[in-house]
PDB file of C-alpha atoms in Angstrom:
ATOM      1  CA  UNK A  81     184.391-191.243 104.315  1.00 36.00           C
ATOM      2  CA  UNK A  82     181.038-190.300 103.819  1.00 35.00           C
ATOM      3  CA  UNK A  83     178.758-192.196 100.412  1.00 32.00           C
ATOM      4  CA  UNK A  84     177.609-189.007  98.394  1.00 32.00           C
ATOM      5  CA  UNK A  85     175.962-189.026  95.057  1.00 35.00           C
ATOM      6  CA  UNK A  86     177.257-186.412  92.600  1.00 38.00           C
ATOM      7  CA  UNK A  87     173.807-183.864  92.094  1.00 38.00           C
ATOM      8  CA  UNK A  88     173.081-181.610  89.356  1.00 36.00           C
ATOM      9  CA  UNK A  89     171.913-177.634  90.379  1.00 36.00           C
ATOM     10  CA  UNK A  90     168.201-179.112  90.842  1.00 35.00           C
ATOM     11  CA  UNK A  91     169.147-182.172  92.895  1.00 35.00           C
ATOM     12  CA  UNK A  92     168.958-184.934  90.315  1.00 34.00           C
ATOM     13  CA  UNK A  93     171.709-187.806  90.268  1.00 35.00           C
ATOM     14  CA  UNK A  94     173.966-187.797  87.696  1.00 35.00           C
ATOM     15  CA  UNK A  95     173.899-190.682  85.709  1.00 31.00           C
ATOM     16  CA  UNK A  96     175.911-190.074  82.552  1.00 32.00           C
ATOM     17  CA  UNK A  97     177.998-187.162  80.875  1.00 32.00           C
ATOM     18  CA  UNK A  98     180.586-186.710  83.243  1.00 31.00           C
ATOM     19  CA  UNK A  99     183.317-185.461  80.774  1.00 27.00           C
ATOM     20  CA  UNK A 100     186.085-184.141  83.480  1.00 30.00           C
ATOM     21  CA  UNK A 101     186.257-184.447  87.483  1.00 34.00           C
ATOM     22  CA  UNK A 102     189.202-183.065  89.396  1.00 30.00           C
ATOM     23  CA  UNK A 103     188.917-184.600  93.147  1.00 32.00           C
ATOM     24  CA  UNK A 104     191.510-182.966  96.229  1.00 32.00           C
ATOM     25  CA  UNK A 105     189.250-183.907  99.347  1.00 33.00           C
ATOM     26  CA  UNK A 106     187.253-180.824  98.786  1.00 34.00           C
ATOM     27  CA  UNK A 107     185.796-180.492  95.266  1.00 35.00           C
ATOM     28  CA  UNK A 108     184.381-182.555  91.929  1.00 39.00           C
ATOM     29  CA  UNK A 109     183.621-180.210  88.982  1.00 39.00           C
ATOM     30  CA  UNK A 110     182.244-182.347  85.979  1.00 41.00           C
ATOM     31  CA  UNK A 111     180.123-180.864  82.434  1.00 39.00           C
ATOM     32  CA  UNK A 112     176.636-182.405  81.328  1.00 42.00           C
ATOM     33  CA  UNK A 113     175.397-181.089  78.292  1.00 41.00           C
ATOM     34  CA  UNK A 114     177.919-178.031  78.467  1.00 41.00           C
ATOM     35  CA  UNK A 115     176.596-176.645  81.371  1.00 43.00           C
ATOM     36  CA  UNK A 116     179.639-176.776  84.679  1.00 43.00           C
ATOM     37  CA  UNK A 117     178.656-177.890  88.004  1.00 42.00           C
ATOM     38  CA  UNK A 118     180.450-178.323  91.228  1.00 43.00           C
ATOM     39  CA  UNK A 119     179.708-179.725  95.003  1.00 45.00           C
ATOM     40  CA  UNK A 120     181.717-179.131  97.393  1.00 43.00           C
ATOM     41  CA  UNK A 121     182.405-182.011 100.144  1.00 46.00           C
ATOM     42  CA  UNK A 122     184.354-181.633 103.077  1.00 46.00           C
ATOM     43  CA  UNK A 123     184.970-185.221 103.383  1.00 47.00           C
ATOM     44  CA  UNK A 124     186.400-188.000 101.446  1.00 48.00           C
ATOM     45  CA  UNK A 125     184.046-189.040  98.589  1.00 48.00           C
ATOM     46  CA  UNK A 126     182.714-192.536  97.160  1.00 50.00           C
ATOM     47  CA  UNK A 127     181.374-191.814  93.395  1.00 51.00           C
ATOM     48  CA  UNK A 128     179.659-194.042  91.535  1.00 53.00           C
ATOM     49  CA  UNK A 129     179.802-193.474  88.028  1.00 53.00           C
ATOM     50  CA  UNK A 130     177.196-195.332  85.350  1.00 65.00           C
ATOM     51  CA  UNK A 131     177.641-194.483  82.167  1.00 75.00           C
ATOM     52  CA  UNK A 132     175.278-196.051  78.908  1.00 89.00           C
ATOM     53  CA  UNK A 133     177.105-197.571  76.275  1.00 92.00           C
ATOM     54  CA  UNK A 134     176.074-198.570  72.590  1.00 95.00           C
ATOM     55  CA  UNK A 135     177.933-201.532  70.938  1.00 94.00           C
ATOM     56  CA  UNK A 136     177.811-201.775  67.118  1.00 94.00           C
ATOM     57  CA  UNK A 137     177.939-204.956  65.537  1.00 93.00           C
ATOM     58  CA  UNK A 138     179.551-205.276  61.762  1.00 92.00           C
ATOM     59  CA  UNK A 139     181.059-208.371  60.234  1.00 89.00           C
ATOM     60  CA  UNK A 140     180.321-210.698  57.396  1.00 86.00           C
ATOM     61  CA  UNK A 141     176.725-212.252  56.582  1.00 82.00           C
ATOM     62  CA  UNK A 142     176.647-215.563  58.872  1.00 86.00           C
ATOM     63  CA  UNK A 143     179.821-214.591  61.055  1.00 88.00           C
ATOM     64  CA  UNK A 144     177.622-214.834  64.166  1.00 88.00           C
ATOM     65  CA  UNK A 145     176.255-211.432  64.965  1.00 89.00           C
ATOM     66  CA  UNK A 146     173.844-212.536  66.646  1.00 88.00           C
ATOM     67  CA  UNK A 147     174.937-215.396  68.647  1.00 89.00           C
ATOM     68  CA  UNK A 148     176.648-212.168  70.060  1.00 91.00           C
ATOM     69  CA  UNK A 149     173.824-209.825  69.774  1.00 93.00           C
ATOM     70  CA  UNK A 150     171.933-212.798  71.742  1.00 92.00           C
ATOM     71  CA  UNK A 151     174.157-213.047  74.374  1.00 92.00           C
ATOM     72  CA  UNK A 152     174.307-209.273  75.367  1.00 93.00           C
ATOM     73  CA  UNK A 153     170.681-209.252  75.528  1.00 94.00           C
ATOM     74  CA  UNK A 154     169.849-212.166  77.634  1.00 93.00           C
ATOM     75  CA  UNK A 155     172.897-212.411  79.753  1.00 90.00           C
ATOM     76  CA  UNK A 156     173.915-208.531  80.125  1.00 90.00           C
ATOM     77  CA  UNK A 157     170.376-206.661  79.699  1.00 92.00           C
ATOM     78  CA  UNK A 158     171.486-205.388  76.411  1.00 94.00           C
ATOM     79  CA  UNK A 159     168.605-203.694  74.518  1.00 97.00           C
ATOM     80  CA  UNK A 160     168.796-204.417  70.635  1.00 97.00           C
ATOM     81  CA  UNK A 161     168.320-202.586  67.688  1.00 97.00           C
ATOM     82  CA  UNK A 162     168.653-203.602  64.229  1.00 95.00           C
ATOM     83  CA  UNK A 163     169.327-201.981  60.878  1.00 95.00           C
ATOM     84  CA  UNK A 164     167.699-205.403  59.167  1.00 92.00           C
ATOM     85  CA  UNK A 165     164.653-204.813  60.641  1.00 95.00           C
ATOM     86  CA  UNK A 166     164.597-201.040  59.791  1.00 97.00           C
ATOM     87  CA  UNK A 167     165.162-201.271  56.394  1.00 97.00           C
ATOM     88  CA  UNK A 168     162.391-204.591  56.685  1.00 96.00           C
ATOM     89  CA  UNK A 169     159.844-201.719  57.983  1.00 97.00           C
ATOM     90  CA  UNK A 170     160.401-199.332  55.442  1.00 97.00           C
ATOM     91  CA  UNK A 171     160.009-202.652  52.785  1.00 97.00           C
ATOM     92  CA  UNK A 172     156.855-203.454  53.990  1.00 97.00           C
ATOM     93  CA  UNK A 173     155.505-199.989  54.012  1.00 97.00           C
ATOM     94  CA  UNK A 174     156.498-199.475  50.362  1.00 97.00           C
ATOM     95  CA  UNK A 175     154.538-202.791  49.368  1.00 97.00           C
ATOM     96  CA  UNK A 176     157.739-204.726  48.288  1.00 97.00           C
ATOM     97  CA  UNK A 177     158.648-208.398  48.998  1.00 95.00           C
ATOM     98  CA  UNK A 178     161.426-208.576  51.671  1.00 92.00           C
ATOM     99  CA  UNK A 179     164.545-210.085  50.184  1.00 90.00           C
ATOM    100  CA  UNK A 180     168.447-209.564  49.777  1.00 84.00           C
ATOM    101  CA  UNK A 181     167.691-207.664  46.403  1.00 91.00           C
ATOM    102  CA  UNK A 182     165.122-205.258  48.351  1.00 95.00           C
ATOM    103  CA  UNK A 183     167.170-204.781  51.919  1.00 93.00           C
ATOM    104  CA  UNK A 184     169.724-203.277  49.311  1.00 93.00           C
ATOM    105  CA  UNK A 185     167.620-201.496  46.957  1.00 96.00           C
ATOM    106  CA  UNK A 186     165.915-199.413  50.240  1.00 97.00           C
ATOM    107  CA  UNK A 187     168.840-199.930  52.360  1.00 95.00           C
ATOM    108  CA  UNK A 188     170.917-197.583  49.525  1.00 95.00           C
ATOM    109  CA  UNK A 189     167.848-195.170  48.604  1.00 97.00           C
ATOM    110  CA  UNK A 190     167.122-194.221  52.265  1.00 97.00           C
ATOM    111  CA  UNK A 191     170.786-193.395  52.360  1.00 95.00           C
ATOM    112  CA  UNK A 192     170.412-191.306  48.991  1.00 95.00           C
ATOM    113  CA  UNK A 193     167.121-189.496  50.584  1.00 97.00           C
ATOM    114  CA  UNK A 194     168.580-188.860  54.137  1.00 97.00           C
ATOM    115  CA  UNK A 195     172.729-189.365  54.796  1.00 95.00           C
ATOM    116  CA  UNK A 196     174.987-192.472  54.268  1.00 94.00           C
ATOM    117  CA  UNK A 197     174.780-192.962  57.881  1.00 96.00           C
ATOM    118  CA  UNK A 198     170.542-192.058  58.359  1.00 97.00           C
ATOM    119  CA  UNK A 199     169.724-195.392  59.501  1.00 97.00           C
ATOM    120  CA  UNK A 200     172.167-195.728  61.867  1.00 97.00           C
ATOM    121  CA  UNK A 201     171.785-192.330  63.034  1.00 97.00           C
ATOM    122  CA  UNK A 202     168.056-193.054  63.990  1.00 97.00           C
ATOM    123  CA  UNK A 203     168.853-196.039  65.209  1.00 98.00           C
ATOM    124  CA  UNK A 204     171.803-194.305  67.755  1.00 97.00           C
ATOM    125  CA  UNK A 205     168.661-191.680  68.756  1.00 96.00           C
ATOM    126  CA  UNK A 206     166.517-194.634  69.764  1.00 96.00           C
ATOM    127  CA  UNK A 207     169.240-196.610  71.741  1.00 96.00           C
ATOM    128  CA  UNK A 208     169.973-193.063  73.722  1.00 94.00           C
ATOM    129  CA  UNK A 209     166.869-192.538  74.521  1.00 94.00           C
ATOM    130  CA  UNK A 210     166.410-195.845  76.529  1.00 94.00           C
ATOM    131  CA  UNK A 211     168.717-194.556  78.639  1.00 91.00           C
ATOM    132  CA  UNK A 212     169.963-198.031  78.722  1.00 94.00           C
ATOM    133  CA  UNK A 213     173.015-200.156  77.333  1.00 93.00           C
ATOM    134  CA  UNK A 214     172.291-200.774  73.662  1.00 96.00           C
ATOM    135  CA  UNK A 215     174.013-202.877  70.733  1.00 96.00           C
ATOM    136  CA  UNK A 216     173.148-201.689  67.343  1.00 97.00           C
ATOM    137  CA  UNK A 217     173.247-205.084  64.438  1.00 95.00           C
ATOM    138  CA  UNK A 218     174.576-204.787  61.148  1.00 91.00           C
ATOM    139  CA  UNK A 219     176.405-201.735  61.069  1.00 94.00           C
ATOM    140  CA  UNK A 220     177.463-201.902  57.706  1.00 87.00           C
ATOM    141  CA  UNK A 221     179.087-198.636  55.607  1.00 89.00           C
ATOM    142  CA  UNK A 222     182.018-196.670  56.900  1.00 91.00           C
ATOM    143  CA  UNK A 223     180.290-193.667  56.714  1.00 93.00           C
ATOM    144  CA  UNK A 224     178.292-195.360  59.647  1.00 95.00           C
ATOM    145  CA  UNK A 225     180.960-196.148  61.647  1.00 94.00           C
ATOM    146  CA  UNK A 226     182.480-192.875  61.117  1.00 94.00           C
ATOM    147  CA  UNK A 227     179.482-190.949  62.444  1.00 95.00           C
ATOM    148  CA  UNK A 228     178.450-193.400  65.483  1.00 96.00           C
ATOM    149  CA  UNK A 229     182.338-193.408  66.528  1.00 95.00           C
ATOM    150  CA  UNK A 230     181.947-189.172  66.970  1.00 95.00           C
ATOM    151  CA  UNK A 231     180.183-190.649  69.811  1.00 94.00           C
ATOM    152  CA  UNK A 232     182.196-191.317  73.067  1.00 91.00           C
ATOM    153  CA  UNK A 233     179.917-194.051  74.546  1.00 91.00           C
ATOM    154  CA  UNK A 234     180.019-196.101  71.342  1.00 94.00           C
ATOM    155  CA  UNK A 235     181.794-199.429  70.518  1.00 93.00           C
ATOM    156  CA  UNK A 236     182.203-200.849  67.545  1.00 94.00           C
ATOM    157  CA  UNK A 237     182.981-204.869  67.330  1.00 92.00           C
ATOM    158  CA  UNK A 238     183.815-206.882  64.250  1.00 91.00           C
ATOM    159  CA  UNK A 239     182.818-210.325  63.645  1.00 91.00           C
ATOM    160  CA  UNK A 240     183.857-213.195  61.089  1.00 88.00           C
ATOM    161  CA  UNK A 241     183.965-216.498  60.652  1.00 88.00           C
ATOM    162  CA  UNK A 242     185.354-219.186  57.926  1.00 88.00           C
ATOM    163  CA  UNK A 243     182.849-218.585  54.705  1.00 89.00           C
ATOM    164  CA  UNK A 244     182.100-222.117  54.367  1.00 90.00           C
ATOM    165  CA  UNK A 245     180.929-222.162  58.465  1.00 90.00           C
ATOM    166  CA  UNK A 246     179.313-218.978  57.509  1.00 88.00           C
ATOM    167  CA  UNK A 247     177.408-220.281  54.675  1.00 90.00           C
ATOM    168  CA  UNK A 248     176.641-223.587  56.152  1.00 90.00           C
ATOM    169  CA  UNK A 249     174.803-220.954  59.170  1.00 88.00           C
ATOM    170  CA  UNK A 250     172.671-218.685  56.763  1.00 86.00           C
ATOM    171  CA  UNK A 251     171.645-222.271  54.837  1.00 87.00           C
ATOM    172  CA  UNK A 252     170.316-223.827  58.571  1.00 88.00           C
ATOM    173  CA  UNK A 253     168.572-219.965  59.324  1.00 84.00           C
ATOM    174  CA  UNK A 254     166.663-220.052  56.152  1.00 77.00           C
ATOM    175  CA  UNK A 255     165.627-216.259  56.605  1.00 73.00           C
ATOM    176  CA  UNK A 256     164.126-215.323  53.000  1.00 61.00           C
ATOM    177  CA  UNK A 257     167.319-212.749  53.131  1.00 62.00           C
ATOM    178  CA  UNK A 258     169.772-215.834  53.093  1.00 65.00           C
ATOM    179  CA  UNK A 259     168.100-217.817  49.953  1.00 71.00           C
ATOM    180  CA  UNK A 260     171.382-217.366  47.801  1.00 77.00           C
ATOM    181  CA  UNK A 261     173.943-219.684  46.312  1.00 81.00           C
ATOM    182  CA  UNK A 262     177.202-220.619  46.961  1.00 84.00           C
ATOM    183  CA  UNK A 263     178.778-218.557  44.398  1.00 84.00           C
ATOM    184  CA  UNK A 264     176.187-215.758  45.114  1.00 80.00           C
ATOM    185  CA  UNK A 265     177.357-216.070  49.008  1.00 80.00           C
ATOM    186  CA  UNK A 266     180.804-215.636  48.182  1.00 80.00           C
ATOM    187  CA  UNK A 267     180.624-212.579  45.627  1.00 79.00           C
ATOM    188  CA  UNK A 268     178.249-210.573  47.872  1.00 72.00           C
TER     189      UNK A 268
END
């Protein structure tokens, strides 16, 4: 057989969106962005297929996001995006000391001012237009999950641990975020 790459009408590769193929020797049809396009090939044909996917990251504070977050970006090329350091922007711009009490406080009112799912929504835009594999950290409402699953590249992985382990973790991070109790671990 012959090594063809699948082209769009102007020529370009196709790297992503191929929603439907239907091979017999002859012809591939396939839909990016709603728009149909076909090449015909006489010959058997070799496709290569790449598509972009974004990995969500939820579980429990401490579980070991991201030991997992880490991983995917040094070992797999991952690029990372994460709704902690959003919301830590958007605390620092409004003058406010970043803690557990303020993540919350403008975690829930840019929520209230946008969607339930805003910052994860901007956060999807960004990953997609790296045009790269992506993992978003700390996906945390289901409203959030329920919007980033409408998409069919994204992946959505849960993560927990004992919550003694987990506590014993935030305690040895010491991220101003983590300064809590025990008791204060537990009922959050």
């Amino acid at each position: 057989g012959t090594n063809n790459s699948i082209c769009s009408r102007d020529g370009l590769p196709l790297v992503v969106g191929l929603l439907s193929f239907l091979i017999h020797g002859i012809s591939i049809v396939f839909s990016l962005n709603n728009a149909l396009y076909t090449k015909i090939e006489p010959t058997a044909i070799a496709i290569t297929i790449t598509i972009k996917i974004t990995i969500g990251i939820t579980g429990t504070l401490g579980a070991g996001k991201g030991t997992i977050v880490d991983y995917l970006v040094k070992e797999k090329g991952f690029v990372h995006f994460s709704v902690r350091d959003f919301i830590t922007k958007e605390i620092e711009r409004r003058g406010m000391p970043v803690n557990r009490d303020s993540m919350t406080i403008v975690g829930n009112d840019l929520r209230k001012q946008h969607s339930p799912s805003y910052i994860t929504d901007e956060l999807y835009k960004q990953a997609q237009e790296t045009g790269k594999n992506c993992i978003i950290e700390s996906v945390r409402t289901p409203l959030e999950v329920s919007e980033l699953r409408k998409h069919s590249n994204f992946y959505l992985f849960a993560i927990d641990a004992d919550a003694k382990v987990r506590y014993e973790r935030i305690v040895v991070r010491g991220s101003s975020t983590d300064n809590v109790s025990f008791e204060t671990f537990i009922a959050n």
